[in-house]
Each structure stands twice: as structure tokens, then as C-alpha cells.
PDB file of C-alpha atoms in Angstrom:
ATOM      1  CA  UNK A   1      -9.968   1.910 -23.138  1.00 66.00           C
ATOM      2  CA  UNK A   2      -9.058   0.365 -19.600  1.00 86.00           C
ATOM      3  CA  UNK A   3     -11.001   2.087 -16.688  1.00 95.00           C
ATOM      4  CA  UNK A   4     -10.468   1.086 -13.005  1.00 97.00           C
ATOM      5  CA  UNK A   5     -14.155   0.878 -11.250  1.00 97.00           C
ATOM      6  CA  UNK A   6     -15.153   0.281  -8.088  1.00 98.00           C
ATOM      7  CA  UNK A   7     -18.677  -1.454  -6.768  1.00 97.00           C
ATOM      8  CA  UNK A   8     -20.656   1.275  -4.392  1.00 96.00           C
ATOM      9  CA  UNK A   9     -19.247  -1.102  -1.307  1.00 97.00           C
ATOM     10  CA  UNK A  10     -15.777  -0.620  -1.943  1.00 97.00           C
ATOM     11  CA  UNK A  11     -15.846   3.496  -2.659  1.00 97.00           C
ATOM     12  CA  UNK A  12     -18.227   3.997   0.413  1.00 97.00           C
ATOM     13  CA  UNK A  13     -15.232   2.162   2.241  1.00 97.00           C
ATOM     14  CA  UNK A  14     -12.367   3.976   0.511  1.00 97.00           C
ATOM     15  CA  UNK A  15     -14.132   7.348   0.844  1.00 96.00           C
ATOM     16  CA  UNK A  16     -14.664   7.047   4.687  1.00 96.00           C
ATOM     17  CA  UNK A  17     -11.487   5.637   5.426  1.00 97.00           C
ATOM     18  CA  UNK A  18     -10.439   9.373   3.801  1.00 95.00           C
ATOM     19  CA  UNK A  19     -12.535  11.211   5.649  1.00 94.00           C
ATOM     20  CA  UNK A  20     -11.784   9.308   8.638  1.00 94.00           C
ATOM     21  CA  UNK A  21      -8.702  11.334   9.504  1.00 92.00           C
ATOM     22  CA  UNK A  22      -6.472  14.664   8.575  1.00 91.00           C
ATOM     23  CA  UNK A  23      -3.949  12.323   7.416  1.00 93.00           C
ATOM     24  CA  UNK A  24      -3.112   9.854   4.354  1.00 94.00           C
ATOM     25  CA  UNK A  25      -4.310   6.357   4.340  1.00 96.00           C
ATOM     26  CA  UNK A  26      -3.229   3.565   2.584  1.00 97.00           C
ATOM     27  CA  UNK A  27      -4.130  -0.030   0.933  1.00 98.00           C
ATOM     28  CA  UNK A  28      -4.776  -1.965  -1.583  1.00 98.00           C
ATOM     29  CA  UNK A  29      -7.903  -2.216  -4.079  1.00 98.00           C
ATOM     30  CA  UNK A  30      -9.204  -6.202  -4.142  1.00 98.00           C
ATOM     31  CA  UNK A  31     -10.313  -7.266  -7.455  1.00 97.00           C
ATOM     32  CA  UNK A  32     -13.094  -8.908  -8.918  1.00 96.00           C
ATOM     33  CA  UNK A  33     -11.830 -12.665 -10.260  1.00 95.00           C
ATOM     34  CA  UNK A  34     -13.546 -12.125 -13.597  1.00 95.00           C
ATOM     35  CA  UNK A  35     -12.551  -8.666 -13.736  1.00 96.00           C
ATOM     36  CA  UNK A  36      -9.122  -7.371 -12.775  1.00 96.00           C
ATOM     37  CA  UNK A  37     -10.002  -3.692 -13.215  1.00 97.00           C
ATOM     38  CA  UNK A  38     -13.493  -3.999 -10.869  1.00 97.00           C
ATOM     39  CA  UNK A  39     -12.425  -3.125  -7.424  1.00 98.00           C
ATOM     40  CA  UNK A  40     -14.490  -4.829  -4.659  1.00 97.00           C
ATOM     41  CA  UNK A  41     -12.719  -3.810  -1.453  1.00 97.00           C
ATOM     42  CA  UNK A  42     -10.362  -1.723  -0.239  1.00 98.00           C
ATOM     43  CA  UNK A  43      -8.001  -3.328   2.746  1.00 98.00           C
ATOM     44  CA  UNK A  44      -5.929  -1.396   4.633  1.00 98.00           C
ATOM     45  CA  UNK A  45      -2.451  -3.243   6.515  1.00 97.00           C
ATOM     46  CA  UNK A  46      -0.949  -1.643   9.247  1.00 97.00           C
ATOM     47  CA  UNK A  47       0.685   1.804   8.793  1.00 97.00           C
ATOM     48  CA  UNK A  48       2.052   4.463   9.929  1.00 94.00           C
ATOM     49  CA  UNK A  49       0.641   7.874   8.918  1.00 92.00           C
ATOM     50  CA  UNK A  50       0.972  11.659   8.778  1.00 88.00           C
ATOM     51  CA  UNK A  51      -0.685  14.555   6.360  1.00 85.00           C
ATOM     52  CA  UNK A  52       2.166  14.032   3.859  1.00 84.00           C
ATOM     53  CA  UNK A  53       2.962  10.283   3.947  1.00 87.00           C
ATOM     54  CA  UNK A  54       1.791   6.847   4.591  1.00 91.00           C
ATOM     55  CA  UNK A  55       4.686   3.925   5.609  1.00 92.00           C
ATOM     56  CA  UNK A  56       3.132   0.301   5.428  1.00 95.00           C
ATOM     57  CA  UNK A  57       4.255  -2.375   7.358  1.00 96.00           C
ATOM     58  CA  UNK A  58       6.489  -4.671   5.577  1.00 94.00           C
ATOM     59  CA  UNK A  59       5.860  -7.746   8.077  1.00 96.00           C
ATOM     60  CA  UNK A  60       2.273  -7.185   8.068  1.00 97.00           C
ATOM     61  CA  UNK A  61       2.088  -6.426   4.167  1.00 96.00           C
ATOM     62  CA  UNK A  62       3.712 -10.174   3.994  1.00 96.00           C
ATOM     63  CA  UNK A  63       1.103 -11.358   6.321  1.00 97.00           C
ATOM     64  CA  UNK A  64      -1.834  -9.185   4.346  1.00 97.00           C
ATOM     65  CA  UNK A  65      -0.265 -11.525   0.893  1.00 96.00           C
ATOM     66  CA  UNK A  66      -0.350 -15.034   2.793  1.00 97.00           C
ATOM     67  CA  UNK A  67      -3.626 -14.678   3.998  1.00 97.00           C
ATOM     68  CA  UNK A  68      -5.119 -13.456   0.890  1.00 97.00           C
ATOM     69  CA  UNK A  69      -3.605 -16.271  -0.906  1.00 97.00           C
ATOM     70  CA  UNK A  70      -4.687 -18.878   1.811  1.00 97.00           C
ATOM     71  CA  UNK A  71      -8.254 -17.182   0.971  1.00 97.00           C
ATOM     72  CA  UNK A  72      -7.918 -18.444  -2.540  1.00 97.00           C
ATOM     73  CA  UNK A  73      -7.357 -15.052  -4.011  1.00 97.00           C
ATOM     74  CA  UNK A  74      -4.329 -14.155  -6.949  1.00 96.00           C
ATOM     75  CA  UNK A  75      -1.713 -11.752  -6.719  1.00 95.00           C
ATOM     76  CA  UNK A  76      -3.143 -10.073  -9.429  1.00 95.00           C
ATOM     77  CA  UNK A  77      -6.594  -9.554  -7.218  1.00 97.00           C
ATOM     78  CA  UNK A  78      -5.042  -8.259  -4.356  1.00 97.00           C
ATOM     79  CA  UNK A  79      -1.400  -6.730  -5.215  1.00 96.00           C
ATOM     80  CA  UNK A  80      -1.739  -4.672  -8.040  1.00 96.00           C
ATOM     81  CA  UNK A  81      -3.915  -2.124  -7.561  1.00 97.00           C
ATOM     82  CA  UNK A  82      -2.724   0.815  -4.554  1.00 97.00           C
ATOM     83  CA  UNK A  83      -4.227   2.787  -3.244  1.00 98.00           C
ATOM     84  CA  UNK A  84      -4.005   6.099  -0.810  1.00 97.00           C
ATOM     85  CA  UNK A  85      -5.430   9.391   0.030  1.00 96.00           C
ATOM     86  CA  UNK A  86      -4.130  12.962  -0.399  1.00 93.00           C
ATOM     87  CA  UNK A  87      -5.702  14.917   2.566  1.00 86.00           C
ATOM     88  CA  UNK A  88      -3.456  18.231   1.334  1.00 80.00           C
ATOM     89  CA  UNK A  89      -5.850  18.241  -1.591  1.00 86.00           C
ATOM     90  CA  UNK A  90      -3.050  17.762  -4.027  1.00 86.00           C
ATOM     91  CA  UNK A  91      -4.389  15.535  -6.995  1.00 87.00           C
ATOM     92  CA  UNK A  92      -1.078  14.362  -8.713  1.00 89.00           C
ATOM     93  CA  UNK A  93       1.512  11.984  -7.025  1.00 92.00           C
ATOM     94  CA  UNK A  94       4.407  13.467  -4.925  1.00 89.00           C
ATOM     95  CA  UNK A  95       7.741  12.646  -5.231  1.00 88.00           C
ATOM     96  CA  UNK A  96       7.702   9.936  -2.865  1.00 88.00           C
ATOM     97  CA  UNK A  97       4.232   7.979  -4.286  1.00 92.00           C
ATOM     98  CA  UNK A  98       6.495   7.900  -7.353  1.00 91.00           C
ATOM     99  CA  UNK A  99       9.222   6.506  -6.091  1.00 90.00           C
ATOM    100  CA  UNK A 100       7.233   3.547  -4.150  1.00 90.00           C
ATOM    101  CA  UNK A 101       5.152   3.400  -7.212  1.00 90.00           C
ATOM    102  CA  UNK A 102       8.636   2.758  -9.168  1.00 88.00           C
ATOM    103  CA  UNK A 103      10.378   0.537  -6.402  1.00 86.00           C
ATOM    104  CA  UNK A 104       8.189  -1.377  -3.863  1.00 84.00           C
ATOM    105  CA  UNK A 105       6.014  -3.073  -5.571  1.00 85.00           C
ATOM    106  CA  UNK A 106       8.534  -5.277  -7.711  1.00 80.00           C
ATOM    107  CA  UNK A 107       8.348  -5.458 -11.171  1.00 84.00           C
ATOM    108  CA  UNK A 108       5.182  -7.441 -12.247  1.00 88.00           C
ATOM    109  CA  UNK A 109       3.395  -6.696 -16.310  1.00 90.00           C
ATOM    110  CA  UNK A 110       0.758  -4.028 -14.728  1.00 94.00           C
ATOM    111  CA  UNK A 111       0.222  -2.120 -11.965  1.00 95.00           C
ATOM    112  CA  UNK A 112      -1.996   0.632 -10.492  1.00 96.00           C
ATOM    113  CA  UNK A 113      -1.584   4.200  -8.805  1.00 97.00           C
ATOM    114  CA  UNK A 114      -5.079   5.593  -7.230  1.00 98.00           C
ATOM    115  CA  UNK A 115      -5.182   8.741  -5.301  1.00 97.00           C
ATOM    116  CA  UNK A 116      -8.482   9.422  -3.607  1.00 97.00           C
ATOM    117  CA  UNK A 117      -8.953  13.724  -2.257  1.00 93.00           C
ATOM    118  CA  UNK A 118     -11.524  14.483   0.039  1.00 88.00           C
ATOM    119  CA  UNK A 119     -13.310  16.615  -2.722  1.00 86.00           C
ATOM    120  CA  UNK A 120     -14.248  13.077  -4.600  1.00 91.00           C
ATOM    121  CA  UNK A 121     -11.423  14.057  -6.961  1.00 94.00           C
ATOM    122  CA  UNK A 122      -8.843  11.325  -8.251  1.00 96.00           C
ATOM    123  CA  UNK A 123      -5.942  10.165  -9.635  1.00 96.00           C
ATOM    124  CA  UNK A 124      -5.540   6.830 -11.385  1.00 97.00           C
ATOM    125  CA  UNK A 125      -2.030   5.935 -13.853  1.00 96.00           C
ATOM    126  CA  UNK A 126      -1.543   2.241 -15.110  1.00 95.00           C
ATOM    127  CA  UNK A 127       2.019   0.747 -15.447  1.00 94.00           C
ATOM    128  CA  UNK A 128       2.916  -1.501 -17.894  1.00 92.00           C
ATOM    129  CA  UNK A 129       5.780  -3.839 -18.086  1.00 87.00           C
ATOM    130  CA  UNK A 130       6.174  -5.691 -20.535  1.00 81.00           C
ATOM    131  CA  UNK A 131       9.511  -7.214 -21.937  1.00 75.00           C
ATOM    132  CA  UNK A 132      11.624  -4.373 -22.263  1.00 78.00           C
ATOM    133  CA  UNK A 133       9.344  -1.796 -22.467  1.00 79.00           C
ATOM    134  CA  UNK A 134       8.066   0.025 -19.198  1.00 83.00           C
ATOM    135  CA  UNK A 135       4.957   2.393 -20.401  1.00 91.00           C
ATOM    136  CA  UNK A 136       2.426   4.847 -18.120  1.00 92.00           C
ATOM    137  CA  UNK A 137      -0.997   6.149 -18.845  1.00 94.00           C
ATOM    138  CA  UNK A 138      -3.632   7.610 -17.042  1.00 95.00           C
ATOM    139  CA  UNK A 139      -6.758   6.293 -17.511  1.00 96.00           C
ATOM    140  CA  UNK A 140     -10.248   7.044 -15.763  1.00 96.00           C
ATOM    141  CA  UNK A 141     -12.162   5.721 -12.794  1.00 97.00           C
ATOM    142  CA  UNK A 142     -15.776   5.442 -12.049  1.00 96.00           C
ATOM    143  CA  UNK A 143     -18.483   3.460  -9.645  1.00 96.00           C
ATOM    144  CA  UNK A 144     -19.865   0.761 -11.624  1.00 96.00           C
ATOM    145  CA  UNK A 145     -23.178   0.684 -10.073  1.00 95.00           C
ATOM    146  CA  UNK A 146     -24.580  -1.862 -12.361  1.00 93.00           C
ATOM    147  CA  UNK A 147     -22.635  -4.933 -10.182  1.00 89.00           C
ATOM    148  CA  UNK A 148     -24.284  -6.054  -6.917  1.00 87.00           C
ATOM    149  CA  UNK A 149     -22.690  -5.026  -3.398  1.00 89.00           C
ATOM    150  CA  UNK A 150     -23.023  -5.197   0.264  1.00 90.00           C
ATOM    151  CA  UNK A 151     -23.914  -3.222   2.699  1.00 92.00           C
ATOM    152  CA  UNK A 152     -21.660  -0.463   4.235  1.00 93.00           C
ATOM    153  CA  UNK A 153     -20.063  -2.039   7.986  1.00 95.00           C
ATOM    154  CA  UNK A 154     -19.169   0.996   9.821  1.00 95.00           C
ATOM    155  CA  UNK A 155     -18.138  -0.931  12.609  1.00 96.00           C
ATOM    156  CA  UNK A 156     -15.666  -3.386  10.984  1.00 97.00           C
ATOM    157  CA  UNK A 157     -14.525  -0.552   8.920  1.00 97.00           C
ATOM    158  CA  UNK A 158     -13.872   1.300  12.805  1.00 97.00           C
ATOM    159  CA  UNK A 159     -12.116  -1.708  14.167  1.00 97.00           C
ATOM    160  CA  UNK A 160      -9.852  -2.172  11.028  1.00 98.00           C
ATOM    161  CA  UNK A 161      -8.998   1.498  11.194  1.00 97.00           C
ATOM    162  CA  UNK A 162      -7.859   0.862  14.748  1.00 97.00           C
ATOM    163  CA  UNK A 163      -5.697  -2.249  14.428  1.00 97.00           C
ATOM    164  CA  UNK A 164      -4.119  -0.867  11.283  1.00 97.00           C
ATOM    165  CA  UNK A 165      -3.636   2.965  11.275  1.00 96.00           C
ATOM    166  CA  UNK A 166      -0.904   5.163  13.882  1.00 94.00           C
ATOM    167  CA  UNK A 167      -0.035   8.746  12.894  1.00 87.00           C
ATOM    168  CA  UNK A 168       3.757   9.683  12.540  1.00 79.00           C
ATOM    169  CA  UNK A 169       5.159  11.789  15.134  1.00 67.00           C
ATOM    170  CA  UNK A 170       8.179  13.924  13.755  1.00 55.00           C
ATOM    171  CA  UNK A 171      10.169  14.272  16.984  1.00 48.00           C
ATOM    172  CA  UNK A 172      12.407  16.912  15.889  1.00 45.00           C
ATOM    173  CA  UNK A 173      13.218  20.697  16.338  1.00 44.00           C
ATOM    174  CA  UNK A 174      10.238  23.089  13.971  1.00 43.00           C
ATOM    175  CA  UNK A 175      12.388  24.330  10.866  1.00 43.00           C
ATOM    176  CA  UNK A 176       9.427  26.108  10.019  1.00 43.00           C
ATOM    177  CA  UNK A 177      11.869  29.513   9.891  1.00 40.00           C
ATOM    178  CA  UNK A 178      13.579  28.207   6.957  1.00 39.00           C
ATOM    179  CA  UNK A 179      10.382  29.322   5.337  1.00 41.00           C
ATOM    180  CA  UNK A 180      11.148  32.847   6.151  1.00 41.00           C
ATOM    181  CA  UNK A 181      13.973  33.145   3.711  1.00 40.00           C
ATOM    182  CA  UNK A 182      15.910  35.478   6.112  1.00 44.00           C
ATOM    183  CA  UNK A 183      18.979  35.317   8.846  1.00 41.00           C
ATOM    184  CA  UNK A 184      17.404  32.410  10.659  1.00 43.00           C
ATOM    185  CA  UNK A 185      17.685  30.027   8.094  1.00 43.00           C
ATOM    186  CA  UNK A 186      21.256  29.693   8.791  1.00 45.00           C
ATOM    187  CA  UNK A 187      20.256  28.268  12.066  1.00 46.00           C
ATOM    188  CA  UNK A 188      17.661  25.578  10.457  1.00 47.00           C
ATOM    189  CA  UNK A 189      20.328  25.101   7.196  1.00 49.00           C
ATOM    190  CA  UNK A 190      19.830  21.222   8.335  1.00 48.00           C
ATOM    191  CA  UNK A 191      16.308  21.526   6.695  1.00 55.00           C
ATOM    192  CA  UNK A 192      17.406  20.294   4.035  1.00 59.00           C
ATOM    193  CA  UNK A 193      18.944  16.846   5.563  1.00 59.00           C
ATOM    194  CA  UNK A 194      15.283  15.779   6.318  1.00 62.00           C
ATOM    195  CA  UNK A 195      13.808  13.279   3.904  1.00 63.00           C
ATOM    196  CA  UNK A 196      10.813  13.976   1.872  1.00 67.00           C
ATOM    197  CA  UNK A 197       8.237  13.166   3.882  1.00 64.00           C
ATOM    198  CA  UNK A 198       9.229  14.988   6.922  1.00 61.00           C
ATOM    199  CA  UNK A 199       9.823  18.150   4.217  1.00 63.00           C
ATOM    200  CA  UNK A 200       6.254  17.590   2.501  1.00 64.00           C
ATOM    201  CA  UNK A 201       5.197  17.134   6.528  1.00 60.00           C
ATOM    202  CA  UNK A 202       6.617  21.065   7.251  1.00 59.00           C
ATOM    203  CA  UNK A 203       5.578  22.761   3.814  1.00 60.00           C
ATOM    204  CA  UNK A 204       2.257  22.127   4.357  1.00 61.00           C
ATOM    205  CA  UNK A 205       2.078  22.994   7.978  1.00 57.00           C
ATOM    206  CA  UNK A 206       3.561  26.248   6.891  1.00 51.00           C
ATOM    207  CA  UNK A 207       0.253  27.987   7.736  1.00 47.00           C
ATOM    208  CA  UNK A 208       0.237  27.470  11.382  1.00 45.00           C
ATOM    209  CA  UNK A 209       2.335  30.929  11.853  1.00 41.00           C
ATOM    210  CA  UNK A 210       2.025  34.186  10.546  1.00 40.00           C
ATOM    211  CA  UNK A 211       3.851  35.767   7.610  1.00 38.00           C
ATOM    212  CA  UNK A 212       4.956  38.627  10.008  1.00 38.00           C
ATOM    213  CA  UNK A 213       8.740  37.245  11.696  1.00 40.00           C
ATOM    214  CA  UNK A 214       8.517  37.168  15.323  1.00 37.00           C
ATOM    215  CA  UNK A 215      11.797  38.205  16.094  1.00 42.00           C
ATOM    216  CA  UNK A 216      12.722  36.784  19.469  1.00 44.00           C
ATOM    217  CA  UNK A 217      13.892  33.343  17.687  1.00 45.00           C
ATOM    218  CA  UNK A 218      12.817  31.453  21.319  1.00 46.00           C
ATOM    219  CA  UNK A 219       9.636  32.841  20.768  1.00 48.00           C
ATOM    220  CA  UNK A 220       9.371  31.836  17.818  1.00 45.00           C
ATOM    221  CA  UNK A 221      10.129  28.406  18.698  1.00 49.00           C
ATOM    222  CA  UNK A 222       8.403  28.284  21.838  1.00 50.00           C
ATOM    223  CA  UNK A 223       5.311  29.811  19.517  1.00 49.00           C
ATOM    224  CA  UNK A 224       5.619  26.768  16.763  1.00 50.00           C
ATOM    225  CA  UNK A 225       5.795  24.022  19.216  1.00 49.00           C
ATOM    226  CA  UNK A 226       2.842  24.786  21.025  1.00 50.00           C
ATOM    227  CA  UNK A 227       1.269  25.383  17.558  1.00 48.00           C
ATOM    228  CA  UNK A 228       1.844  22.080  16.380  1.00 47.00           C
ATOM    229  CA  UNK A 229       1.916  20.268  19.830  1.00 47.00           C
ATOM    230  CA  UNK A 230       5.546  18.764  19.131  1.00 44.00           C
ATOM    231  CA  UNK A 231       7.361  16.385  21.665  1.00 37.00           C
ATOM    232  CA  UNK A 232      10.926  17.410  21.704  1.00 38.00           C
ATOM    233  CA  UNK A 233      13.624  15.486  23.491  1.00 36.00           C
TER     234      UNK A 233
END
């Protein structure tokens, strides 16, 4: 049965790149030549993030690729296995991981989703395509502490966190009253014109007012924004 394992090095990184920050972060696993499915490092390219959603870089993915290939590594060591974080604590794939996982990534014979939760939980599916036929599994993931690894680098692993990772800021009127199902959500109605990320962004911020309605609807307002520190132009 194929398992994805990582070397000590490479989780310690992963796992305090999660716990670095309230938000998602994203990268890519960096195979072992000899073995595919041994994960030595986890690299990060710059992104944008937020507690629902992680946007990479496009240019500096394409710059990530030529340098890894002027390093002497394959695309199949450093471009098929990504990886990201749920913060939310949500161990299966939202609707937006699956449609990167079905769109960005091209269309090569195998390719891996890992989701990492601050509770050491994961996630890990394998895509195959092959021919004609596109098949998913899940499969397991361990540490493989049998192969030799580094040391941890808390400092490099600092100063690639701050080239690489920005949080989103949603610069937008709160729609959190939508939530309250009653008159005001005629007023918020455009809701539902936000993409998924900003949605998933909202949903699970959902906890930062009370269940009780305030009823003066600038109050509320006034109330969320300061709640969630918003910039509104």
C-alpha cells in the first residue's frame, strides 16, 4: 500500500510553520530521489493567507520550479506533493482545496493532497492519472524515523516565513447578519456574490458576536468591525 512519510526534519518544519500563525499555510513536500513518497522538506513560495484560504504566487511558484530544477531536482521531487494547513480544525478538503487540487496543478500521472491540523491530525488523498482513467484514494501518512535528518533551523524557518507569507485582508462591509436568518439579511442579500474563500473567511468568524440580535443595525455594524478590526473604505 502507498504511504506518504516524512523524515523528523521535514514534519518539525511543516508542524511549526502551522503553529506559526491563526491562518493556513501553504507549500510543497520535496521528495527523496530514491523515494518519491519520502518527504524531506517542506518549502513554502510566497502567499497570501487568511484562516480559510491560502493564494500562492503564480510568478514566484514559476520561480520556486526554475530554481529547483537548476538545483538538479525533478518535477516529480518537488511538484507533486501539496501541501497546507487547516487552522479551523476541519480535517477534510473544502470546496476550494478541491478545486485547486482538480485544476492548478495540470494534469501529470500522480499527485498529492496533505492537510496538516494543529491537533497532529491529517489528511492525505493520491490522484492518479493515467490514460483515461482519473482515480482517488486516501492513503496514510507517518514519520519515518528510521532515515537520517538534520537539525531543526528555527531561524531560516523565521526568515522564510517572512519573505513568503502576508495575511488576506477582506476589505469589505461584515455580512456577518446574514447569519441571523432574519429582516437584515435583505440588506447583506449580496452575501452570496462573495467567492468561497471570503464565505469560508465569515462562517468561521461567526463566533465573534453573540447569538442575541443587537437591533440597532449601526450598532451592529459598528460592533462587528471593531470585533474583527476591518478597514473599510
Amino acid at each position: 500500500m502507498n504511504q506518504l512519510r516524512f523524515t523528523p526534519y521535514a514534519w518539525a518544519k511543516l508542524n511549526w510553520f502551522c503553529h506559526k500563525t491563526p491562518n493556513e499555510i501553504g507549500g510543497f513536500g520535496i521528495s527523496s530521489k530514491e523515494d518519491l513518497l519520502l518527504v524531506e522538506d517542506f518549502i513554502t513560495v510566497k502567499q497570501q493567507t487568511s484562516c480559510a484560504s491560502v493564494e500562492f504566487d503564480p510568478d514566484d511558484v514559476a520561480l520556486f520550479q526554475d530554481k529547483m530544477l537548476e538545483a538538479g531536482f525533478t518535477l516529480q521531487q518537488f511538484a507533486r506533493i501539496w501541501i497546507h494547513t487547516h487552522p479551523s480544525g476541519v480535517l477534510k478538503p473544502s470546496a476550494q482545496d478541491e478545486k485547486q487540487f482538480a485544476e492548478d496543478f495540470g494534469r501529470p500521472n500522480w499527485m498529492i493532497m496533505f492537510i496538516l491540523i494543529k491537533g497532529g491530525q491529517t489528511y492525505c488523498r493520491m490522484k492518479l492519472d493515467i490514460g483515461p482513467i482519473v482515480s482517488q484514494v486516501d492513503i496514510p501518512s507517518c514519520i519515518d524515523w528510521t532515515k537520517p535528518f538534520k537539525a531543526s533551523d528555527h531561524a531560516a524557518w523565521e526568515k522564510e516565513f517572512n519573505e513568503n507569507v502576508s495575511e488576506k485582508i477582506y476589505q469589505m462591509p461584515c455580512p456577518l447578519a446574514v447569519l441571523h436568518k432574519d429582516k437584515k439579511e435583505e440588506k447583506y442579500s449580496w452575501f452570496n456574490d462573495l467567492d468561497d474563500d471570503e464565505k469560508d473567511f465569515w462562517l468561521l468568524n461567526k463566533n465573534l458576536i453573540g447569538s442575541k440580535p443587537i437591533n440597532d443595525e449601526d450598532e451592529w455594524d459598528l460592533k462587528l468591525m471593531a470585533d474583527l478590526n476591518l478597514i473599510i473604505e
